[in-house]
Coordinates of C-alpha atoms in Angstrom, one line a residue:
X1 CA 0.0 0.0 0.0
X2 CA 2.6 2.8 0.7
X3 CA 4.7 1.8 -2.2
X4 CA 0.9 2.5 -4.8
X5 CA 1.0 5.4 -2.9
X6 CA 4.4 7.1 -3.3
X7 CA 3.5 6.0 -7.6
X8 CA 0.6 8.1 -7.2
X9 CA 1.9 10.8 -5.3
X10 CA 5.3 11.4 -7.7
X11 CA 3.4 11.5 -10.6
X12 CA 1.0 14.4 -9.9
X13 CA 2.3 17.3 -12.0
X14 CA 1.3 20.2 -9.7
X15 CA 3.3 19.1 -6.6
X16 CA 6.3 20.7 -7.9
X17 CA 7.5 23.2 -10.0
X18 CA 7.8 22.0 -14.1
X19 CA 10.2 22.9 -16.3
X20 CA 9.0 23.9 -20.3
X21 CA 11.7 22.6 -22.6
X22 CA 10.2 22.1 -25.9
X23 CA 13.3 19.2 -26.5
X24 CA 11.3 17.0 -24.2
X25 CA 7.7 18.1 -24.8
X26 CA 4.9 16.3 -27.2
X27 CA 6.2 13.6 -29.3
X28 CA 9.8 13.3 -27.7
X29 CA 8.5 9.7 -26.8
X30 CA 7.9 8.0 -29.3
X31 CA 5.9 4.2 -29.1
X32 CA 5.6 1.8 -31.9
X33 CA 3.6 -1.3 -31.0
X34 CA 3.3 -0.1 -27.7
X35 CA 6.8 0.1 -26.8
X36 CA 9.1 3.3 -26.1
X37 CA 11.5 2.6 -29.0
X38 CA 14.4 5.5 -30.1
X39 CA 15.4 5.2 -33.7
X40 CA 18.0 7.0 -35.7
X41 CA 19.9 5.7 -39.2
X42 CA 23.2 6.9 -39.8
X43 CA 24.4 7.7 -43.5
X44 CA 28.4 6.8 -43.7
X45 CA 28.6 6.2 -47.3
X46 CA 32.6 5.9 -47.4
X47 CA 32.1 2.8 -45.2
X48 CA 31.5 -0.7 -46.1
X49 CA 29.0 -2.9 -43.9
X50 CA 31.8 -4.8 -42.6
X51 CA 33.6 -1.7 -41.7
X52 CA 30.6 -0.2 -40.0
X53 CA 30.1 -3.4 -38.3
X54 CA 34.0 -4.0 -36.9
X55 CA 33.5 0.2 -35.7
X56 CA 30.4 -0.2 -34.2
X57 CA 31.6 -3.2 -32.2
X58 CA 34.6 -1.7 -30.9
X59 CA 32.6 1.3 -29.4
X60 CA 29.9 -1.0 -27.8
X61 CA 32.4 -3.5 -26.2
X62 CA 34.3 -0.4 -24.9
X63 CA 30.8 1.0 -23.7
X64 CA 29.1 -1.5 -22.5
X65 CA 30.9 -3.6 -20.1
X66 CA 30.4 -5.0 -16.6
X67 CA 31.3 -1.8 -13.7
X68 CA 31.0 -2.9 -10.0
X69 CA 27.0 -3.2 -9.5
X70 CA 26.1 -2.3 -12.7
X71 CA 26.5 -5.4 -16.0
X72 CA 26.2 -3.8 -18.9
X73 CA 27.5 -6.1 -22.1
X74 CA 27.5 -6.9 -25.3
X75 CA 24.5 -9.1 -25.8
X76 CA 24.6 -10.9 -29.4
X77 CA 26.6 -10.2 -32.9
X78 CA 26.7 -11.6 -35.8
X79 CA 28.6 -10.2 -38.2
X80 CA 27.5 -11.7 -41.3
X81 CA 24.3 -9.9 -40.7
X82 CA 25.8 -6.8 -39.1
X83 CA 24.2 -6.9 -36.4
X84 CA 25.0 -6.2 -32.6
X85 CA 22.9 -6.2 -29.7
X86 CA 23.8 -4.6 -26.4
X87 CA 22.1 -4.7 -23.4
X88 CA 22.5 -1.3 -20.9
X89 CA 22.8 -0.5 -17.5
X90 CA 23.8 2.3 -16.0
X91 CA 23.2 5.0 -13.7
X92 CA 20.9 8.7 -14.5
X93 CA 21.7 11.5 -11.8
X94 CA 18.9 13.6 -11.3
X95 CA 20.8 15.5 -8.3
X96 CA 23.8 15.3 -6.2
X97 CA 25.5 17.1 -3.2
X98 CA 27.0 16.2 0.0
X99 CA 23.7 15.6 1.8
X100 CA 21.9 13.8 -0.9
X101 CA 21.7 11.6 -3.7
X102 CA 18.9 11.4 -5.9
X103 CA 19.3 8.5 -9.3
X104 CA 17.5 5.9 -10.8
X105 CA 18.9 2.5 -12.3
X106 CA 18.5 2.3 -15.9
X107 CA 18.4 -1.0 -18.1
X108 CA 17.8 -0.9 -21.7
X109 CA 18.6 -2.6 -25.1
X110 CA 20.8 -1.2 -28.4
X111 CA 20.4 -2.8 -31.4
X112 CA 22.4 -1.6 -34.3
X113 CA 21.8 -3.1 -37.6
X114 CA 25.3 -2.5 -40.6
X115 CA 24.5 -2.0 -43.7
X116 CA 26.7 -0.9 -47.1
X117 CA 26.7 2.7 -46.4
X118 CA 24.7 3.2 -43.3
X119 CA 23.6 1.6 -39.9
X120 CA 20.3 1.6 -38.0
X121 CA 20.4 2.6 -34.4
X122 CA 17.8 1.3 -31.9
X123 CA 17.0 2.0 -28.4
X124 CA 14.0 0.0 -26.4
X125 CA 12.8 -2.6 -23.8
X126 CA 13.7 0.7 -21.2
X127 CA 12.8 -0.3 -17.7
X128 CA 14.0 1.8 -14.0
X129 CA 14.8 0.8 -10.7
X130 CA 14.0 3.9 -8.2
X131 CA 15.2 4.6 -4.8
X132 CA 16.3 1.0 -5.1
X133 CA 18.4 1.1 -0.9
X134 CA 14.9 2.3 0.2
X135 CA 12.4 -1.1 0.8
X136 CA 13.5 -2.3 -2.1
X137 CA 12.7 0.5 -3.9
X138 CA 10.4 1.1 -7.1
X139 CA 10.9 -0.5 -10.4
X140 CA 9.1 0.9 -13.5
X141 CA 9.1 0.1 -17.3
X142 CA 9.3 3.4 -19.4
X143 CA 6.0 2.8 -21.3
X144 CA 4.3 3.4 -18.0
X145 CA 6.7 6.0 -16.6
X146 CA 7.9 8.8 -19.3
X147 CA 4.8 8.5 -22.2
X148 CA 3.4 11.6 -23.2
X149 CA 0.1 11.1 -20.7
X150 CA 1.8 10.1 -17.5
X151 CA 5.5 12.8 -17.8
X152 CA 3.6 15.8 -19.1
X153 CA 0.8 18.2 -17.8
X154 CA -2.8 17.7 -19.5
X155 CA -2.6 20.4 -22.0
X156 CA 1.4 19.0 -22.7
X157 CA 3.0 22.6 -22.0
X158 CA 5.6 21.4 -19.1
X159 CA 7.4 18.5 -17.3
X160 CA 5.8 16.6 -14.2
X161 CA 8.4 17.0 -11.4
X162 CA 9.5 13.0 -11.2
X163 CA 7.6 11.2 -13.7
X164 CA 9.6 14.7 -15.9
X165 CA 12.8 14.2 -14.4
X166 CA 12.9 10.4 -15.7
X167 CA 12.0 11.5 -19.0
X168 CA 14.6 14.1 -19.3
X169 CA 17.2 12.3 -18.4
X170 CA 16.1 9.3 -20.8
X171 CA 16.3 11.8 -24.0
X172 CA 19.5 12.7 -22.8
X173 CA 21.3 10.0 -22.6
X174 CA 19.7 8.8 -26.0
X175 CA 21.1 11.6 -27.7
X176 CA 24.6 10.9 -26.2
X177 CA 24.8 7.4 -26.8
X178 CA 23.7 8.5 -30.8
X179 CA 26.2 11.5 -30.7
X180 CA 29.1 9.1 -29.0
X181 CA 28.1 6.6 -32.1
X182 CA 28.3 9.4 -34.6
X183 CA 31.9 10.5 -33.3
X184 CA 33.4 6.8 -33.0
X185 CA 32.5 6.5 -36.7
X186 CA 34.0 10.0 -37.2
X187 CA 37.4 8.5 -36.0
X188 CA 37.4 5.1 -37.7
X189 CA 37.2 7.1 -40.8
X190 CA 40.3 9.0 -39.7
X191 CA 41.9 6.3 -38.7
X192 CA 41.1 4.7 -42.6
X193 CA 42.3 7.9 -43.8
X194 CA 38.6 8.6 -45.6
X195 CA 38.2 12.1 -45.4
X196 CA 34.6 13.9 -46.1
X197 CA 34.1 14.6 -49.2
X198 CA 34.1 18.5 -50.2
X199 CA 30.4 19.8 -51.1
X200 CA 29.2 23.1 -52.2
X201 CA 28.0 25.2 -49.4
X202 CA 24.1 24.6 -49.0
X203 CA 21.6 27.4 -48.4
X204 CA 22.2 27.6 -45.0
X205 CA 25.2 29.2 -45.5
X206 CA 24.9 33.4 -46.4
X207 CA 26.4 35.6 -48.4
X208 CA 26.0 39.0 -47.6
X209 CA 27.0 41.9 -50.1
X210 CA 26.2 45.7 -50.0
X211 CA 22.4 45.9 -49.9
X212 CA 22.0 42.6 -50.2
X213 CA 21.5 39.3 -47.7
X214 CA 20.6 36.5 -49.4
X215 CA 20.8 32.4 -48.4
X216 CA 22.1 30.1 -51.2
X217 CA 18.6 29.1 -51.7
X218 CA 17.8 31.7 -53.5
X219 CA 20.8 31.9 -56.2
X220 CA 19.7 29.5 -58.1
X221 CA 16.2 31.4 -58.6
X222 CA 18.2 34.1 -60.1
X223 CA 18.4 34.8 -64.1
X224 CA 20.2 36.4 -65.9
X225 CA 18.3 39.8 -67.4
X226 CA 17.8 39.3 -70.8
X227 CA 20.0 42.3 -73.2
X228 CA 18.2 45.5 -73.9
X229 CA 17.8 45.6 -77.3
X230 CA 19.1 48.6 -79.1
X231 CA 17.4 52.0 -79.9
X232 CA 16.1 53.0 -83.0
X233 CA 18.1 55.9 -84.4
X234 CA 16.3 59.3 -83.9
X235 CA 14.9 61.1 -86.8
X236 CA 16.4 64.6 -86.4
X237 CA 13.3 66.0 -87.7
X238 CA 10.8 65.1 -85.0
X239 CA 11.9 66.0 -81.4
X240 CA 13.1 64.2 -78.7
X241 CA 11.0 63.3 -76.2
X242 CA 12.5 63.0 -72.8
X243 CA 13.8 60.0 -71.6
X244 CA 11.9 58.8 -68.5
X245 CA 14.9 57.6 -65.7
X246 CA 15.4 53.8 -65.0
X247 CA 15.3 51.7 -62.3
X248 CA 18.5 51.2 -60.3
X249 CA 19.4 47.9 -61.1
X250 CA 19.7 45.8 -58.0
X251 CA 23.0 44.3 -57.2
X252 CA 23.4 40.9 -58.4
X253 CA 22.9 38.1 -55.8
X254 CA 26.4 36.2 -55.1
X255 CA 26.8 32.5 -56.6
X256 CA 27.8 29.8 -54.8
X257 CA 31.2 29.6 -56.8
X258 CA 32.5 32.6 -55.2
X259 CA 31.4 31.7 -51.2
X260 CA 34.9 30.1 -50.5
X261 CA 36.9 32.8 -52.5
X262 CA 35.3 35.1 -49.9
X263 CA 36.3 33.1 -47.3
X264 CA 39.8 33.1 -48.4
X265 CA 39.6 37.2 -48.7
X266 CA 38.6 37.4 -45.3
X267 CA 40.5 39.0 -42.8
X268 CA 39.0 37.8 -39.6
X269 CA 37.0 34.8 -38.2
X270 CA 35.2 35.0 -34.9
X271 CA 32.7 32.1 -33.2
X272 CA 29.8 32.4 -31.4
X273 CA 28.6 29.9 -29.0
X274 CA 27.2 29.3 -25.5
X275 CA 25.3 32.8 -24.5
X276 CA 26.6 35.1 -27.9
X277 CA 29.6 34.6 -26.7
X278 CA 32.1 35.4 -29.4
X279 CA 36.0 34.8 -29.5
X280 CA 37.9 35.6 -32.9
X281 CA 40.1 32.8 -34.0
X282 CA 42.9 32.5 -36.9
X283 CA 41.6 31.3 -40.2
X284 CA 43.5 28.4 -40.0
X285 CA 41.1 27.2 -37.9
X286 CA 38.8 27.0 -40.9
X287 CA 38.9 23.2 -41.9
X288 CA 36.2 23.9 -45.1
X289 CA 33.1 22.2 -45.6
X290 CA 32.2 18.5 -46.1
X291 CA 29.5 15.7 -45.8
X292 CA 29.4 13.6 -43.3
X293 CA 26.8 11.2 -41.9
X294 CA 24.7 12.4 -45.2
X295 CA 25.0 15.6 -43.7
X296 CA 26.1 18.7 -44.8
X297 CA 29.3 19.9 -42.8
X298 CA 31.4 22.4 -41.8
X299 CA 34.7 21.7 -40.1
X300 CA 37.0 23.9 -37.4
X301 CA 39.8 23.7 -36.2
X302 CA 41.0 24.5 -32.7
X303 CA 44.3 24.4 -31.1
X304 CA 44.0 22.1 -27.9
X305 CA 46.1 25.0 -26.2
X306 CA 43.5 27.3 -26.7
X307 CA 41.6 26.6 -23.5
X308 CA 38.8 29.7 -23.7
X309 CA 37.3 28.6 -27.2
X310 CA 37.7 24.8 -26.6
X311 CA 35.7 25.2 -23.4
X312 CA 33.0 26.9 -25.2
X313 CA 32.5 24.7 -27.4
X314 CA 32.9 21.9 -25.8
X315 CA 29.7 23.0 -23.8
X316 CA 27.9 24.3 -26.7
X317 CA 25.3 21.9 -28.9
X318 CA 25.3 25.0 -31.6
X319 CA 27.6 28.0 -32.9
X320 CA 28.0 30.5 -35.8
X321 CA 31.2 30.9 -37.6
X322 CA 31.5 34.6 -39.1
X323 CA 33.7 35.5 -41.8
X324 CA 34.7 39.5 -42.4
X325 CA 36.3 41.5 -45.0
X326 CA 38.6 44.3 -44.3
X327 CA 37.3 47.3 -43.3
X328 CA 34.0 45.6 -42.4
X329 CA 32.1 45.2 -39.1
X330 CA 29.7 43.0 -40.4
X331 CA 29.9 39.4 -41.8
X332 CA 30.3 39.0 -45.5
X333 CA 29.8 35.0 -45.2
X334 CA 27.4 33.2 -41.9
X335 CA 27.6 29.5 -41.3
X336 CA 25.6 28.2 -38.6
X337 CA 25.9 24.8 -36.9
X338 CA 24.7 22.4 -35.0
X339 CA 27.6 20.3 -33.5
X340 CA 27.8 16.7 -33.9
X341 CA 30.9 15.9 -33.0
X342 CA 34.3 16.5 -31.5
X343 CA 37.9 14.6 -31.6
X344 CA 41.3 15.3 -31.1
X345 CA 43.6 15.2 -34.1
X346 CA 47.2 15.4 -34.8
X347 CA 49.0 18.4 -36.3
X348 CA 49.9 16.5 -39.6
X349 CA 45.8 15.6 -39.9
X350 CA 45.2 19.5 -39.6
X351 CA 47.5 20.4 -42.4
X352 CA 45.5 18.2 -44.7
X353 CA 42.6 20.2 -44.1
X354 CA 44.4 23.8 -43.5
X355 CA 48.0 24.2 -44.9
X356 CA 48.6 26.9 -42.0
X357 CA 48.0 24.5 -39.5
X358 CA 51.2 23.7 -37.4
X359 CA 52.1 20.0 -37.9
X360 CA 53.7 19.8 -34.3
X361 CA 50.7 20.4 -32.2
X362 CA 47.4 18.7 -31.9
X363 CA 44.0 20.2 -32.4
X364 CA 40.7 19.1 -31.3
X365 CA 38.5 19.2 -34.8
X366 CA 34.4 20.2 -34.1
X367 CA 32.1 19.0 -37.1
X368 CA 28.7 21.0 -37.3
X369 CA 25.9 20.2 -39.1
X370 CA 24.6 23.3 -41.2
X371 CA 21.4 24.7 -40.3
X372 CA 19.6 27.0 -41.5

């Protein structure tokens, strides 16, 4: 009887305060066949399935292994088929201090599927074990626990305060156990010496001129004006009527061909991350664009002795990268991204991707997904 009541009591939404966060709102759950299931595919064209298999069993048997209470493993492979099956267990903190300790047992499944090119990500069979030193404590499977109708408020605007905090913490570590995917990939294809190949910058990126701000979008909606055709001569007889003024012809949007010449004419390069926080950086940080994941790229990077802009962003999920032209205050050339991933490469690696990189030092390189 106390334990049905402590369930009912935790879950009502008004006891404490919730949090809006539209990341974990409507929809972040989502159930197929009545399960909580988390699905992602992962385009990696330059690798073979076998490849993408022998990667994606490395990370999981570095990932997933027995730690004092706690047995995670490596459940099932087969490599014919490319597939691996891991089974999870680990720890989410909702709180910590001296005085108190507030976590929940987690146990769920990863199934990742290889195939030529890509690999299928899966993450279900989610279950808890609550306040488990406490009478046993409470155990609770997450189609019960963090759906939309038992984590959210009626009209789905906010969080409930523990059923919420599960459910938070859930999303989360789905999205590092994807992003730590993503980057181990990153590095085996470093390590094969497969570098991204170069793309044209997509209509995120913008070109600004005088007058003008315009997304790549757009340039390809541009024609050319077709040629005035010539006057007829004047009859010197009749008079001249005057010539009504033109137009001022609008300055000509910029192509995409001419987006990494600016780049190369400009004189400075700042980022912006964490709360506008901007720092300027050399342009050798600039490590040009790329695909990557079937995503289009952009690549910096930073000198691991550069504490102040590897901290921020480290600690930033998205940042802007400005280029200027001299004598300008404002950006000629915008790229905005969302980060995927980070890793640490050598100074020889760098000067593949910038000549005025220094081959001596090491750099940690931070890919970003362009966004519009």
């Amino acid at each position: 009887m106390k334990k049905f009541l402590l369930s009912v009591l935790i879950c009502l939404p008004l006891l404490a305060k919730a949090q809006t966060d539209e990341k974990y709102l409507a929809g972040a759950i989502p159930v197929v066949d009545g399960k909580v299931s988390f699905t992602t595919e992962m385009q990696v064209p330059a690798l073979s399935q076998e490849q993408l298999y022998d990667a994606l069993l490395d990370w999981a048997n570095t990932y997933f292994k027995p730690e004092g209470k706690l047995n995670a493993r490596v459940l099932y492979t087969n490599k014919e088929e490319g597939t691996i099956a891991a089974g999870g267990e680990e720890y989410l903190v909702f709180t910590s201090s001296a005085l108190s300790l507030d976590r929940t047992r987690i146990y769920y499944q990863l199934l990742m599927t290889c195939k030529p090119g890509k690999c299928d990500l899966e993450m279900t069979r989610i279950r808890y074990w609550y306040d488990e030193a406490r009478d046993g404590g409470e155990k609770y499977a997450a189609e019960e626990w963090i759906t939309d109708d038992m984590a959210l408020n009626k009209s789905k605007t906010k969080l409930a305060p523990i059923c919420g905090k599960f459910r938070r913490k859930t999303i989360d570590l789905k999205d590092e156990l994807f992003k730590s995917i993503q980057s181990s990939l990153g590095n085996r294809m470093i390590a094969l010496g497969l570098q991204p190949a170069p793309v044209t910058p997509t209509p995120a990126v913008t070109v600004a001129t005088p007058g003008v701000t315009v997304t790549q979008s757009n340039t390809a909606n541009i024609q050319p004006t077709a040629p005035v055709a010539p006057t007829a001569p004047i009859a010197p007889v009749a008079p001249v009527a005057p010539v009504a003024p033109t137009a001022p012809v609008a300055p000509t949007a910029p192509t995409t061909q001419n987006i990494d010449a600016q780049i190369q004419a400009a004189v400075r390069m700042t980022i912006t991350a964490g709360n506008d926080e901007q720092f300027e950086i050399g342009k050798e940080c600039w490590g040009g664009f790329g695909k990557l994941f079937g995503k289009d790229v952009a690549f910096c990077l930073i000198d691991t002795q550069k504490t102040m802009g590897n901290m921020l962003l480290s600690q930033s999920d998205s940042y802007t990268v400005s280029f200027y032209m001299q004598g300008n205050n404002k950006p000629s050339v915008v790229v905005k991204c969302k980060k995927l991933m980070q890793q640490n490469i050598t100074g020889e690696e760098a000067k593949k991707m910038n000549p005025n990189n220094d081959g001596q030092k090491t750099y940690n390189m931070y890919v970003g997904e362009i966004i519009k």
